[in-house]
Structures are given as structure tokens and as C-alpha cells.
CSV table of C-alpha atoms and ligand atoms in Angstrom, one decimal:
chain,number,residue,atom,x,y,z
A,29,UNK,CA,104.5,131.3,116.2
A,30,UNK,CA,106.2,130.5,112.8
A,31,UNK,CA,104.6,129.5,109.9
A,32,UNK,CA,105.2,126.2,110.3
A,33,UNK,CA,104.9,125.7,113.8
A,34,UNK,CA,101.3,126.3,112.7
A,35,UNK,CA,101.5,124.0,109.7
A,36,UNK,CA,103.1,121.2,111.9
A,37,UNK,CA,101.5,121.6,115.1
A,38,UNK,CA,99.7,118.4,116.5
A,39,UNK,CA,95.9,118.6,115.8
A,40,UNK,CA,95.6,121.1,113.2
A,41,UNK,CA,93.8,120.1,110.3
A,42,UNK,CA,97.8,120.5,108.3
A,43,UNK,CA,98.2,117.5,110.0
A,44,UNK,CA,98.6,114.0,108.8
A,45,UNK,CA,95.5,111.5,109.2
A,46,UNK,CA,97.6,109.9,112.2
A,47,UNK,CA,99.7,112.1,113.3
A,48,UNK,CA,102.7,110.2,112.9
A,49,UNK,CA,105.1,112.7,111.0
A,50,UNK,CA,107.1,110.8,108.2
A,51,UNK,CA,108.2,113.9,106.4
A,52,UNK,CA,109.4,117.3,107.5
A,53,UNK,CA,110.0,119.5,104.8
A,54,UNK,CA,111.5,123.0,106.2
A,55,UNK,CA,112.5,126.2,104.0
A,56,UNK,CA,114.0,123.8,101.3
A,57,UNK,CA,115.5,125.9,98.4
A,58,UNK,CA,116.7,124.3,95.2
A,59,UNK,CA,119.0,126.5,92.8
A,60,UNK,CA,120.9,125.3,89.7
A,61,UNK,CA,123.6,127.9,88.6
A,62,UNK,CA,123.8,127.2,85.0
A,63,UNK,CA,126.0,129.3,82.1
A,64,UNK,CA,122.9,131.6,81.6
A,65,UNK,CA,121.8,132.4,85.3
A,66,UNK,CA,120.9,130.4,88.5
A,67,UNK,CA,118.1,128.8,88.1
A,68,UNK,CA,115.4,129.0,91.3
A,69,UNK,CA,114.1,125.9,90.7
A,70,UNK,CA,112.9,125.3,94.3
A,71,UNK,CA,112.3,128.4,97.0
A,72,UNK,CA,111.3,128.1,100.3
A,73,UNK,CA,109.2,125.6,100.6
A,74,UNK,CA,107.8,123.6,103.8
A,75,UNK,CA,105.5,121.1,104.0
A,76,UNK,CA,105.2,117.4,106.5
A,77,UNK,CA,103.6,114.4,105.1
A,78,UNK,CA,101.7,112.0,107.6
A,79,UNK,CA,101.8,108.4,107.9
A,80,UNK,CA,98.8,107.0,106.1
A,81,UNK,CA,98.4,110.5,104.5
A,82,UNK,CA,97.9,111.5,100.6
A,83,UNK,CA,99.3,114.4,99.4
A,84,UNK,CA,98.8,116.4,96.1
A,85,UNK,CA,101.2,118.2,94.5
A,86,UNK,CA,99.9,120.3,91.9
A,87,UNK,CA,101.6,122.8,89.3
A,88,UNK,CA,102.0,123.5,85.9
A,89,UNK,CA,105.3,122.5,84.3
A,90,UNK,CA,108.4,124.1,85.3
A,91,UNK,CA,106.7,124.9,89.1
A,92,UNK,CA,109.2,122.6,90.6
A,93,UNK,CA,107.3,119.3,91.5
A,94,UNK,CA,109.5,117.1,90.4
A,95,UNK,CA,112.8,118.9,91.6
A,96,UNK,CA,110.9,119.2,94.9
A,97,UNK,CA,110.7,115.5,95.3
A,98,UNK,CA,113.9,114.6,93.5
A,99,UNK,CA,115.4,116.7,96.7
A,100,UNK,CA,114.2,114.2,98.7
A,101,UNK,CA,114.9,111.0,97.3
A,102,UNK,CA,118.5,112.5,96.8
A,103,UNK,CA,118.6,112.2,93.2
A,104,UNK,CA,119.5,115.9,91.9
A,105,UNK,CA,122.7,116.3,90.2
A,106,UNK,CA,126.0,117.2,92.2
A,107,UNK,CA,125.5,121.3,90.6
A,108,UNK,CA,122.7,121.3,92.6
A,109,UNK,CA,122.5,123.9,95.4
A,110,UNK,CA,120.4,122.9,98.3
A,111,UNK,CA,119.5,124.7,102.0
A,112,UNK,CA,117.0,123.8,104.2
A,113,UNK,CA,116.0,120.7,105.4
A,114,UNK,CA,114.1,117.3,104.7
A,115,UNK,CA,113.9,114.9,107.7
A,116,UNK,CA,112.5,111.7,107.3
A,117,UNK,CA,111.3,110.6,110.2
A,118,UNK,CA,114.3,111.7,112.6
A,119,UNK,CA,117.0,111.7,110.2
A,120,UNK,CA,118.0,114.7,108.3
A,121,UNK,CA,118.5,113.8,104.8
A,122,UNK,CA,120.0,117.6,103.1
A,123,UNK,CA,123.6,116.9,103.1
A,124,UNK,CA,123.4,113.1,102.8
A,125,UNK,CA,125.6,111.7,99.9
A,126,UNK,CA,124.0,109.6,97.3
A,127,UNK,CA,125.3,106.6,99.2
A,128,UNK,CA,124.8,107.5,102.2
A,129,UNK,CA,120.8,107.9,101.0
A,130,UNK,CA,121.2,104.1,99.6
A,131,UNK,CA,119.5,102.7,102.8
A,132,UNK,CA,117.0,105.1,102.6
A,133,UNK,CA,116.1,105.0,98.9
A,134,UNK,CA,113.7,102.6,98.3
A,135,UNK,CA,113.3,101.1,101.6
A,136,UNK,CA,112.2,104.3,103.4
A,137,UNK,CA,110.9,106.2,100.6
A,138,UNK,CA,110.5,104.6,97.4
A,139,UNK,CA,109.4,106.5,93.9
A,140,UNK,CA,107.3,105.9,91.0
A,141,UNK,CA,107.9,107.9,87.9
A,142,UNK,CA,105.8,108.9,84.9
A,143,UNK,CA,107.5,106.2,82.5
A,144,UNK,CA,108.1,102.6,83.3
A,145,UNK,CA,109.8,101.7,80.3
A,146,UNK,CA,112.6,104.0,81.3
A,147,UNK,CA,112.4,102.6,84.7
A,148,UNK,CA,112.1,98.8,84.0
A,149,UNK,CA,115.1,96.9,82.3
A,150,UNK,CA,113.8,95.0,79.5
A,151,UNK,CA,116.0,92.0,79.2
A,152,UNK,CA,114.8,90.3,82.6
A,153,UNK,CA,112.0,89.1,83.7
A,154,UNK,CA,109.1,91.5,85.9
A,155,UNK,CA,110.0,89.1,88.8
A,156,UNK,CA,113.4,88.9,88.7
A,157,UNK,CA,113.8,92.9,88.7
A,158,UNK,CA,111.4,92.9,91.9
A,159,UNK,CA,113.1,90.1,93.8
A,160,UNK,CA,116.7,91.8,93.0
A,161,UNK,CA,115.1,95.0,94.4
A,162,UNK,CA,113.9,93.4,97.5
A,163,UNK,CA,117.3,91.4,97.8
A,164,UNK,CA,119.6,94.8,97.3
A,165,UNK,CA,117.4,95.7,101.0
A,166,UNK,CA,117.0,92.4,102.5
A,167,UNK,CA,119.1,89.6,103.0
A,168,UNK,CA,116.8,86.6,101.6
A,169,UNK,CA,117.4,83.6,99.5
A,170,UNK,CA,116.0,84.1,95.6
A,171,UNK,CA,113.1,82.4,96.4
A,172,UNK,CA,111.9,84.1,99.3
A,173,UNK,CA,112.7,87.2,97.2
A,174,UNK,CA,110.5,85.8,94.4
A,175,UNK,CA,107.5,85.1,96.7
A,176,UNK,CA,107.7,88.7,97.8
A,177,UNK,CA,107.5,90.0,94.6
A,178,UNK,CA,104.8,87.4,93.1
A,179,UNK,CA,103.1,89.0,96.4
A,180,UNK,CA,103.6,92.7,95.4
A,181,UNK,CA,102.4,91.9,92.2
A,182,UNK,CA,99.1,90.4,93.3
A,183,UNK,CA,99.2,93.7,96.1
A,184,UNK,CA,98.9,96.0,93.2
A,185,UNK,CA,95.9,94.1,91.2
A,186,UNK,CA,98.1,92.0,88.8
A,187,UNK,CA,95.8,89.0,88.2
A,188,UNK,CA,98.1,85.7,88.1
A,189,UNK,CA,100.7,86.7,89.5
A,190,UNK,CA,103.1,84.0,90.0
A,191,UNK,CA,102.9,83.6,85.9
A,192,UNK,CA,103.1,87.5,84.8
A,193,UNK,CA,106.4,87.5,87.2
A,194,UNK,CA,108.1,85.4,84.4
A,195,UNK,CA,107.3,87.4,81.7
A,196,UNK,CA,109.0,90.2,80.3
A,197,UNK,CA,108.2,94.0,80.6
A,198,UNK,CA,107.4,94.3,77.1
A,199,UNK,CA,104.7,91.9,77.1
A,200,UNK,CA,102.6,93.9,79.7
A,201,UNK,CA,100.2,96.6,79.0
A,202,UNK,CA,100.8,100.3,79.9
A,203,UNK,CA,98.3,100.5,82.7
A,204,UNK,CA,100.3,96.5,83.7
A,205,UNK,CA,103.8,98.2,83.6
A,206,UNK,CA,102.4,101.3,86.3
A,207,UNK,CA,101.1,98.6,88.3
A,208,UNK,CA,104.6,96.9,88.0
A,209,UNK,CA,106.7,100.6,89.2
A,210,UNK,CA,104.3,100.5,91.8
A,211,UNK,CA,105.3,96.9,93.2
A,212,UNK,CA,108.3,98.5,92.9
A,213,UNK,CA,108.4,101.3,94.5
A,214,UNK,CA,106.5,99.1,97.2
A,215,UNK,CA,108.4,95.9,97.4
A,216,UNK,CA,110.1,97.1,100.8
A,217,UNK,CA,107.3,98.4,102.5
A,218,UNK,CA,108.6,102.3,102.2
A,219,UNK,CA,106.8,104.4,104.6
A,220,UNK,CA,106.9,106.9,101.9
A,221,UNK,CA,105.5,106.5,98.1
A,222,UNK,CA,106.3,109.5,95.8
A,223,UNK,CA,104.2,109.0,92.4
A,224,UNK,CA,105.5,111.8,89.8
A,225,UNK,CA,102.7,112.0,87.2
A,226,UNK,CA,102.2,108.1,87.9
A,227,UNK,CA,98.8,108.3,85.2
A,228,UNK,CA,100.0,111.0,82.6
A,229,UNK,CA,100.9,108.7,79.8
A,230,UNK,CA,97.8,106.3,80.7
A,231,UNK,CA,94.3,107.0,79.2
A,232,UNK,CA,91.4,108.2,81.9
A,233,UNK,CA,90.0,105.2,82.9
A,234,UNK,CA,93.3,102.8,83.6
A,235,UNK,CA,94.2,106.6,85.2
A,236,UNK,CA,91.3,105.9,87.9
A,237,UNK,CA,92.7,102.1,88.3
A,238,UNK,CA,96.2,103.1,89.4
A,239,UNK,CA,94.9,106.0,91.3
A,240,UNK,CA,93.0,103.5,93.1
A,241,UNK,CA,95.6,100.9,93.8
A,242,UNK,CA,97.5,103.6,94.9
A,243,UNK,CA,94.9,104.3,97.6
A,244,UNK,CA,94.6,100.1,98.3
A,245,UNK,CA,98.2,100.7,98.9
A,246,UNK,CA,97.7,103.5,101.2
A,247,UNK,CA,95.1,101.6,102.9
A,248,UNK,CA,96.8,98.5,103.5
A,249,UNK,CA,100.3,99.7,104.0
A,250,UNK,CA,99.7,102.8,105.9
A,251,UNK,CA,102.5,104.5,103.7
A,252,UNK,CA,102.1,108.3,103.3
A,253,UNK,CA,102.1,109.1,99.8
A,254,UNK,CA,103.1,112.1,97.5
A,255,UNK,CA,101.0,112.6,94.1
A,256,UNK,CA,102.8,115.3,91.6
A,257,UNK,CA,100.4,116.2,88.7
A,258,UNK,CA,99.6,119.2,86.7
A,259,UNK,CA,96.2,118.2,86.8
A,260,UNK,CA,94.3,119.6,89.9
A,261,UNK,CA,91.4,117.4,88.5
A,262,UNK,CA,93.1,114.0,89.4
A,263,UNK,CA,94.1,114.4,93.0
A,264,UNK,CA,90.1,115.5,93.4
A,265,UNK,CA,88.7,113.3,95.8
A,266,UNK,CA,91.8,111.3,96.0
A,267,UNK,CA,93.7,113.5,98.2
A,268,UNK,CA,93.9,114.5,101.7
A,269,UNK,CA,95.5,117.6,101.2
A,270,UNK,CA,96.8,120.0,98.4
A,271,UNK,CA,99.5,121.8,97.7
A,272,UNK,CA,100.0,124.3,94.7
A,273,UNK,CA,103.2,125.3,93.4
A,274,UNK,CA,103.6,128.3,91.1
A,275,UNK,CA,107.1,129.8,90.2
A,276,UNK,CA,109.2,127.3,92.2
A,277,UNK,CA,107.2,127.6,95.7
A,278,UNK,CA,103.8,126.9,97.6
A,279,UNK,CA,101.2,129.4,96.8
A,280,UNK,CA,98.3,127.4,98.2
A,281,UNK,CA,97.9,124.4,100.5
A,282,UNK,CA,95.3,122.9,102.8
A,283,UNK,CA,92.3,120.4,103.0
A,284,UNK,CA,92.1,118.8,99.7
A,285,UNK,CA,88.0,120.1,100.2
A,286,UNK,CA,89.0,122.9,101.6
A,287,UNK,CA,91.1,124.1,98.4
A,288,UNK,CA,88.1,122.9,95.9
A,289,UNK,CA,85.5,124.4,98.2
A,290,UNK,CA,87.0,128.2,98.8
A,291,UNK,CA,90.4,129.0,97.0
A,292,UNK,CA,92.3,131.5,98.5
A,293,UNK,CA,95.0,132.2,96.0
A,294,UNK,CA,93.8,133.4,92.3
A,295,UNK,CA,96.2,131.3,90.5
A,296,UNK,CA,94.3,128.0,92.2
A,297,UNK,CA,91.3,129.8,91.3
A,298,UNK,CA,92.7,129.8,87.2
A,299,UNK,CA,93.9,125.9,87.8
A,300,UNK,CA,90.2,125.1,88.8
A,301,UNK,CA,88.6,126.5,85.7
A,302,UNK,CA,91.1,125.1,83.7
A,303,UNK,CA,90.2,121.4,84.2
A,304,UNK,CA,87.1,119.2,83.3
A,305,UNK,CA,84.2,119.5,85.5
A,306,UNK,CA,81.6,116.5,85.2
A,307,UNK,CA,79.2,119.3,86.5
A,308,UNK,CA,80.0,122.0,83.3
A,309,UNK,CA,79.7,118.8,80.8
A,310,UNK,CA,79.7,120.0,77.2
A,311,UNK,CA,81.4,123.9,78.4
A,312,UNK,CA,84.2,124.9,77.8
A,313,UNK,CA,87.3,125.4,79.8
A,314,UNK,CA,89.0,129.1,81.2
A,315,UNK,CA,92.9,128.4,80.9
A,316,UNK,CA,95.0,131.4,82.8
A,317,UNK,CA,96.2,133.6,80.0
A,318,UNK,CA,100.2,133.7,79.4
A,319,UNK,CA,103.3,131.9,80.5
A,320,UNK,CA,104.7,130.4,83.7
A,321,UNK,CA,107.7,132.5,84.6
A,322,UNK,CA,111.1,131.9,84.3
A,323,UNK,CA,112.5,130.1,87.3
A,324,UNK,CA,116.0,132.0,86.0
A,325,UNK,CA,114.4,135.7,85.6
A,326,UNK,CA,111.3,135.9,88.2
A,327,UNK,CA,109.4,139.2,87.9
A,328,UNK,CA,110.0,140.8,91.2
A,329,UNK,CA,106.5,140.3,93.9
A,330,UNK,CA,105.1,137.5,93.4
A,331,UNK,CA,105.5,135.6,90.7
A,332,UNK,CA,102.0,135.6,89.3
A,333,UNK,CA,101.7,139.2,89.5
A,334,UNK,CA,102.1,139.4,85.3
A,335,UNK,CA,98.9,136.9,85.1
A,336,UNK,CA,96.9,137.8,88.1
A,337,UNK,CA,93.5,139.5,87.3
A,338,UNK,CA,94.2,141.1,91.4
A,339,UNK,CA,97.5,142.5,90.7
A,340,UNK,CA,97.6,145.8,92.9
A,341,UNK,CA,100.9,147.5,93.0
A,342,UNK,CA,102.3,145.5,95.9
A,343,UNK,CA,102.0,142.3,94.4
A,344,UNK,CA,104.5,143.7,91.9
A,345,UNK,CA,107.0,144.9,94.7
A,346,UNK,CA,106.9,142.5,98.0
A,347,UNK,CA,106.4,138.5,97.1
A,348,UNK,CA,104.0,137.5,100.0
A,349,UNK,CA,104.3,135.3,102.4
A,350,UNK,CA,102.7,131.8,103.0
A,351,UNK,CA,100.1,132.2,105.9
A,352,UNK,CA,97.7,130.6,107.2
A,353,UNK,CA,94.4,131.9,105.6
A,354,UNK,CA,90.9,132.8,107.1
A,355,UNK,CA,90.3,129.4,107.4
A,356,UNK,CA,92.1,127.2,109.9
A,357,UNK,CA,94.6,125.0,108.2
A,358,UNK,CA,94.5,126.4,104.5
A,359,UNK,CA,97.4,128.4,103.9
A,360,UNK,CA,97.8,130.9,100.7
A,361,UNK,CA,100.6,133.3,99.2
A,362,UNK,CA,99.0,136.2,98.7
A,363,UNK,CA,98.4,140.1,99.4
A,364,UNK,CA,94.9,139.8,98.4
A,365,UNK,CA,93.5,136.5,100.0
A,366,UNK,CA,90.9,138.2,101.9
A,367,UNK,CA,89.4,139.8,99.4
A,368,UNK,CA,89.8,136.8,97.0
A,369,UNK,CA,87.3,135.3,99.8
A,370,UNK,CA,84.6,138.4,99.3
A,371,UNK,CA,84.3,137.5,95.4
A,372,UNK,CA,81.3,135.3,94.9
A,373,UNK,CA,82.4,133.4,91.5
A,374,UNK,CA,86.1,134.0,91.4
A,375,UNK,CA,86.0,132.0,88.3
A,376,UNK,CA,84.7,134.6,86.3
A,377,UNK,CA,88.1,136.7,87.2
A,378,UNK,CA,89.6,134.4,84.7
A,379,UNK,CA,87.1,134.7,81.9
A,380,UNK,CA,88.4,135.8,78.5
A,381,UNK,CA,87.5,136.4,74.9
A,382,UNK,CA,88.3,134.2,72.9
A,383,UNK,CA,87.2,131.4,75.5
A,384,UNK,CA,84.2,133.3,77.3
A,385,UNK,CA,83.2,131.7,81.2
A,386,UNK,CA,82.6,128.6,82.2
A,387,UNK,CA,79.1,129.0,83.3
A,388,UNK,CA,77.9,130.9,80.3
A,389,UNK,CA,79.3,129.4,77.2
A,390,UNK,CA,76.2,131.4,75.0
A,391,UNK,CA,78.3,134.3,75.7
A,392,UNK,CA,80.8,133.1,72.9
A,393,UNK,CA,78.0,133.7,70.2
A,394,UNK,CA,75.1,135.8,72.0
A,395,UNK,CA,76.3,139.2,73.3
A,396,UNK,CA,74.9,138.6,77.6
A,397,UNK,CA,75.1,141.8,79.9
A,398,UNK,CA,75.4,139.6,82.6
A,399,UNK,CA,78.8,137.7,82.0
A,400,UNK,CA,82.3,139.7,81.3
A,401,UNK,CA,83.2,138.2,78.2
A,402,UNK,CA,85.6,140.7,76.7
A,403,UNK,CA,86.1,143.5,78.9
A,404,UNK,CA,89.4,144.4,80.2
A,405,UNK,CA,90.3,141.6,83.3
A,406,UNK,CA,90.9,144.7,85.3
A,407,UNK,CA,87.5,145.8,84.9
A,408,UNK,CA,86.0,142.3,85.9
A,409,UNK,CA,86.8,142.8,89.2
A,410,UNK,CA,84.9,145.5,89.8
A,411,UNK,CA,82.2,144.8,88.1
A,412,UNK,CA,81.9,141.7,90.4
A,413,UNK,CA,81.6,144.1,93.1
A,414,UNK,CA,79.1,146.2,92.1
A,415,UNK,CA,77.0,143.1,91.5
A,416,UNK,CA,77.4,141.8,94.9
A,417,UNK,CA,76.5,145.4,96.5
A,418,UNK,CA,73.0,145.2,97.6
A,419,UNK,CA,70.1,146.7,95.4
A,420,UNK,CA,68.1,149.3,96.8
B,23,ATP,N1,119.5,119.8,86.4
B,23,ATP,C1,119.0,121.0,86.1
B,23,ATP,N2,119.7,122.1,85.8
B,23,ATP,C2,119.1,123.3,85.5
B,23,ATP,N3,117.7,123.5,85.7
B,23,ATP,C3,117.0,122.5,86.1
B,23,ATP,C4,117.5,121.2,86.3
B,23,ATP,N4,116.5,120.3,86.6
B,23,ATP,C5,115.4,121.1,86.6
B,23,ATP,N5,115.7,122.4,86.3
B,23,ATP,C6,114.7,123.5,86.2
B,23,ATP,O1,114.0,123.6,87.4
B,23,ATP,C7,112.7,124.0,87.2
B,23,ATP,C8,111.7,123.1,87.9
B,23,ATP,O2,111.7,121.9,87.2
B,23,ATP,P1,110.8,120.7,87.6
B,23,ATP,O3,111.2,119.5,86.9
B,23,ATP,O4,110.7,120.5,89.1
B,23,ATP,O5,109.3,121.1,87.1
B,23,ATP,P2,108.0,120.3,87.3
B,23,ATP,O6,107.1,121.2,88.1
B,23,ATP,O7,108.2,119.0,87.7
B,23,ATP,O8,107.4,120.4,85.8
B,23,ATP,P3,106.7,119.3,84.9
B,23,ATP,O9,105.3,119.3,85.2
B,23,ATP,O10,107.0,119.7,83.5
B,23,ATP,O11,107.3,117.9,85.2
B,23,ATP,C9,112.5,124.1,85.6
B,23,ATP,O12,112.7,125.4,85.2
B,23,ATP,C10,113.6,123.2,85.1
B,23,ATP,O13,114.1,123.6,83.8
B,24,SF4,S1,99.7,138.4,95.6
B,24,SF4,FE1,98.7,139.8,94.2
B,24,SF4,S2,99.4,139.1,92.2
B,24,SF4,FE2,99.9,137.5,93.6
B,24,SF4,S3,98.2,136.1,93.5
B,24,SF4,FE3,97.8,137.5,95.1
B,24,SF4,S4,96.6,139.2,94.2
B,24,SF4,FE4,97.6,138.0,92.6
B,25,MG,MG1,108.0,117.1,86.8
């Protein structure tokens, strides 16, 4: 059985909530030859997306999120080289033209990004800009259009609605004008929602609002929806499932518990500690050491090999493959994701000296023979295994 006949097969937990299948992405590769190289923006990567399903997409800049999903709204420019496929529903989309996408765009799958200004046009009014989206799909009269969009509005939490549709972008809050993308992106009832970074510009707490609404949307809509963020923290508890990206492809994907609970992939392991945890209040955080790689100049293996405290000389030679893990429906890219699962508190593989480990911020002032604060990270390892051996 491939790899994704596991990952799509009917029943397993890499399913969608109801089974429907809206999106089937399959071995899609994204390159960009450029002056100075081709640029592997996008490799390999498969993934489906149930109706009614949330997905995370989690990465730190440059992993290909956003190219990922740009593939399949068909918005990446003409140099783009693109194999694989993305079906929506039944229809394959990978060699569609950008008109030929039109019908698809926004009625099918739909898109909110990161900035609204960018996105709105501010010399007409909220309501007009919905209605003339809805009307570009549908073929209503203005005012049915209007009413649809005075109904989108009040959909995504806008309190009165039929007055804020007459005012201008500019005259809405931040937190307003994501609530306004997202009538947007839902004004013809897409089955899919893609939200790139929908909350980054937004502070934490309208961040949990539009989080939420996108869930009410979810909810009421039954849309399956796509959440890209850098910030494994925000699709906790949000989420159905997870999927990390790391040097243009998937290194990790499952359960979105699943992935919290047990990683199986060391770089999810250095994402973890590298966001706030309510429980560590007051400690500080572990980010991974170095630099994403190049997407133009990938160090041969796998591409975390150069920051991976479980580099072993094949994960400098072979990059691995994305299998399905010790546990049924969480899937990992690694040589060593069995013995990742042995380690008691992988966190600590990521402790370092300037920052010391999560659980043990003392160690920063107070010298503690029971937390590797500055050794060597090769030596961390296997000290954490002589802990675990049992005393006799
Ligand atoms: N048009 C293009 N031409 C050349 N390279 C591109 C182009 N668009 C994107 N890239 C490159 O593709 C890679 C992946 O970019 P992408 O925008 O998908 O990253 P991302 O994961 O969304 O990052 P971020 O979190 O910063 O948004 C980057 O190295 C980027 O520079
Ligand atoms: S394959 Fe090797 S280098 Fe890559 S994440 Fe796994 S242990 Fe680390
Ligand atoms: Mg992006």
C-alpha cells in the first residue's frame, strides 16, 4: 500500500470528520527556476482535506505554506513549475489556466489572507465589495446581492450589519476588516476556506475571536478549512489535524492531539518548545538553534539534518520518507522516529545555553546536575538515556 492510500483510506483517523473528501492533494511539487538556481519551493507533498474538517498548516517562514496553498487557488505566477496533482472534489485543478480556475476561485475554494487592507479596495463601500463578489458567481439583482452580504456580515459576528455594510473599509477596526476577508472569502458558500496567517497582524485576544468565527463558520457551513501559521500554538485546540512543513515538504502530520501529545519528528519537537505554554507561565522559551535552509541549496538528507540534535550519518545522506509512524494515523519524515518515541522529555534535546530548558529555568543562574544546560547537544542525547536505564 502507498503512502497515501494509507493517508486517504476511509476510516483512518487521516481522515476528514465526514468523510467527504473535498481536497486531494497528491505528490504536488512547486519549483521556481530563477537567475540564481531553481528554487524547491514545494516537494512532494500529499495531503486531503475533509468536509467540515480543520487543518493546520504549520512552518516557519520560507517552509512553503503559502506557495502550498497558492498552488491550489491557482494563483502562482506563470514561471512556476508544477507536477502532481490537486483535485478538488472530482476535478483536477494542476494544469487549469487562471481562467479556467475562475469558477472555482472563490466559489469552491475561497481564501483569506494575512492583510485586508491589501485585499479590500478602499474607495467602495464593505457592502458593495461583498455584493459585487457574490454577483461575479451568481446571477442576482444588487439587492439580493446586498442582503447576502449584510447576511455574511452578521455570519461572521459584525454587530449591525445592514449599517457597517455602508461604511468604508477604513473606518473598521483591524480585528472588523478580518472579519470582513472572511465574509469574503465566505459569501459563496466555498466548500473550502484557506486562512493564510488570518490573525498574525491582530493582537492575541481579537486573534482568539477570528479563530473562533472561523470555527462558527466551520460549524454552520460545513466548509473544510485550511489554517497556515508559523505558530503551532494557535491551531492548538483549534485544529483537527496538523501538518508541519520544514524545507518545502511535510515532516509531520496527524491528529492535531496526537502531534501535541507524542511528536514524532524532532523538528516538531523544537516548534513545541518554542511557543508559549500557559502551563510554563513565567519560563522561558527553547527556539531551535540556526536557520531554515535554503529552498535553492538544500543540504543533501533531510533537510533538518544541520539542526537536528538526532542527526546520525544517514540523515545527512538519504532524506526519509513520510510514513505512517507507530501510531495509527500520525505520519513523520524521519530515520529516527522510533527512537524519538523512547526519549522521555524530547524537549530537553533542544535545550541550549544561552536559553537553558524549559522546565528548569534556575539552570540559567544556578549550576543543576540534573538539566543539560550547556553541554554539547550531541551529548544530551545520551545522557537522556542513561537516565532512563533503570537503577540498580
Ligand atoms: N515567485 C517566486 N519566485 C521564486 N521563489 C519564490 C516565489 N514565491 C515564493 N518563493 C520561494 O518559495 C519558498 C516558499 O515560500 P512560501 O511563501 O510558501 O513560504 P511560507 O512558508 O509561506 O513562509 P512565511 O511564513 O514567511 O509566509 C521561499 O523560499 C520563497 O522565497
Ligand atoms: S531524519 Fe535525522 S536529521 Fe532528520 S529529523 Fe530525523 S533524526 Fe533529525
Ligand atoms: Mg506564507
Amino acid at each position: 500500500m502507498s503512502e497515501l492510500d494509507v493517508m486517504g483510506a476511509p476510516g483512518t483517523a487521516a481522515d476528514g470528520l465526514a468523510g467527504e473528501k473535498l481536497l486531494r492533494v497528491e505528490n504536488l511539487s512547486v519549483d521556481f527556476p530563477t537567475d540564481d538556481g531553481t528554487v524547491h519551493a514545494v516537494r512532494d507533498v500529499s495531503f486531503t482535506l475533509g468536509r467540515g474538517e480543520v487543518l493546520g498548516i504549520v512552518g516557519e517562514s520560507g517552509s512553503g505554506k503559502s506557495v502550498s496553498s497558492m498552488a491550489v487557488m491557482g494563483l502562482l505566477p506563470k514561471t512556476a513549475k508544477i507536477s502532481g496533482s490537486i483535485r478538488f472534489k472530482d476535478k483536477e485543478l494542476v494544469g487549469l489556466s487562471y481562467k479556467q480556475m475562475q469558477p472555482v476561485r472563490g466559489n469552491g475554494i475561497s481564501m483569506i489572507f494575512q492583510d485586508p487592507m491589501t485585499s479590500l479596495n478602499p474607495v467602495y463601500t464593505v457592502g458593495w465589495q461583498l455584493a459585487e463578489a457574490h454577483r461575479a458567481h451568481h446571477d442576482v439583482s444588487k439587492k439580493a446581492a446586498m442582503a447576502k452580504a449584510v447576511e455574511a456580515l452578521e455570519l461572521v459576528g459584525i454587530p449591525q450589519p445592514d449599517r457597517r455594510a455602508e461604511q468604508y473599509p477604513h473606518e473598521f477596526s483591524g480585528g472588523m476588516r478580518q472579519r470582513v476577508m472572511i465574509a469574503m472569502a465566505i459569501i459563496n458558500d466555498p466548500d473550502v476556506i484557506i486562512a493564510d496567517e488570518p490573525t498574525t497582524a491582530l493582537d492575541v485576544t481579537v486573534q482568539a475571536q477570528i479563530l473562533d468565527t472561523l470555527l462558527r463558520i466551520r460549524d454552520e457551513t460545513s466548509a473544510g478549512i485550511m489554517i497556515i501559521t508559523h505558530d503551532l500554538g494557535v491551531v492548538a485546540g483549534m485544529v483537527d489535524r496538523v501538518q508541519v512543513m520544514y524545507g518545502g515538504t511535510v515532516v509531520e502530520q496527524g491528529g492535531v492531539d496526537e502531534v501535541f501529545e507524542a511528536q514524532r519528528m524532532p523538528y516538531t519537537v523544537g516548534l513545541l518548545g518554542s511557543i508559549p505554554n500557559p502551563n510554563l507561565l513565567g519560563k522561558r522559551l527553547t527556539p531551535i538553534k540556526g536557520a531554515p535552509p535554503s529552498l535553492m541549496n538544500l543540504p543533501q538528507g533531510c533537510p533538518f539534518s544541520p539542526r537536528c540534535p538526532l542527526a546520525i550519518d544517514i540523515c545527512r545522506e538519504t532524506e526519509p520518507q513520510l510514513l505512517e509512524t507507530d501510531r495509527a494515523g500520525h505520519y513523520a519524515r524521519c530515520h529516527r522516529s522510533d527512537h524519538l518515541a523512547t526519549i522521555e522529555q524530547p524537549q530537553r534535546l533542544f535545550a541550549h545555553d544561552e536559553i537553558g530548558t524549559v522546565e528548569n529555568p534556575a539552570s540559567l543562574t544556578a549550576a543543576d546536575p540534573d538539566v543539560p544546560v550547556a553541554e554539547d547537544l550531541a551529548d544530551v542525547e545520551a545522557r537522556l538515556h542513561e537516565e532512563e536505564k533503570p537503577t540498580s
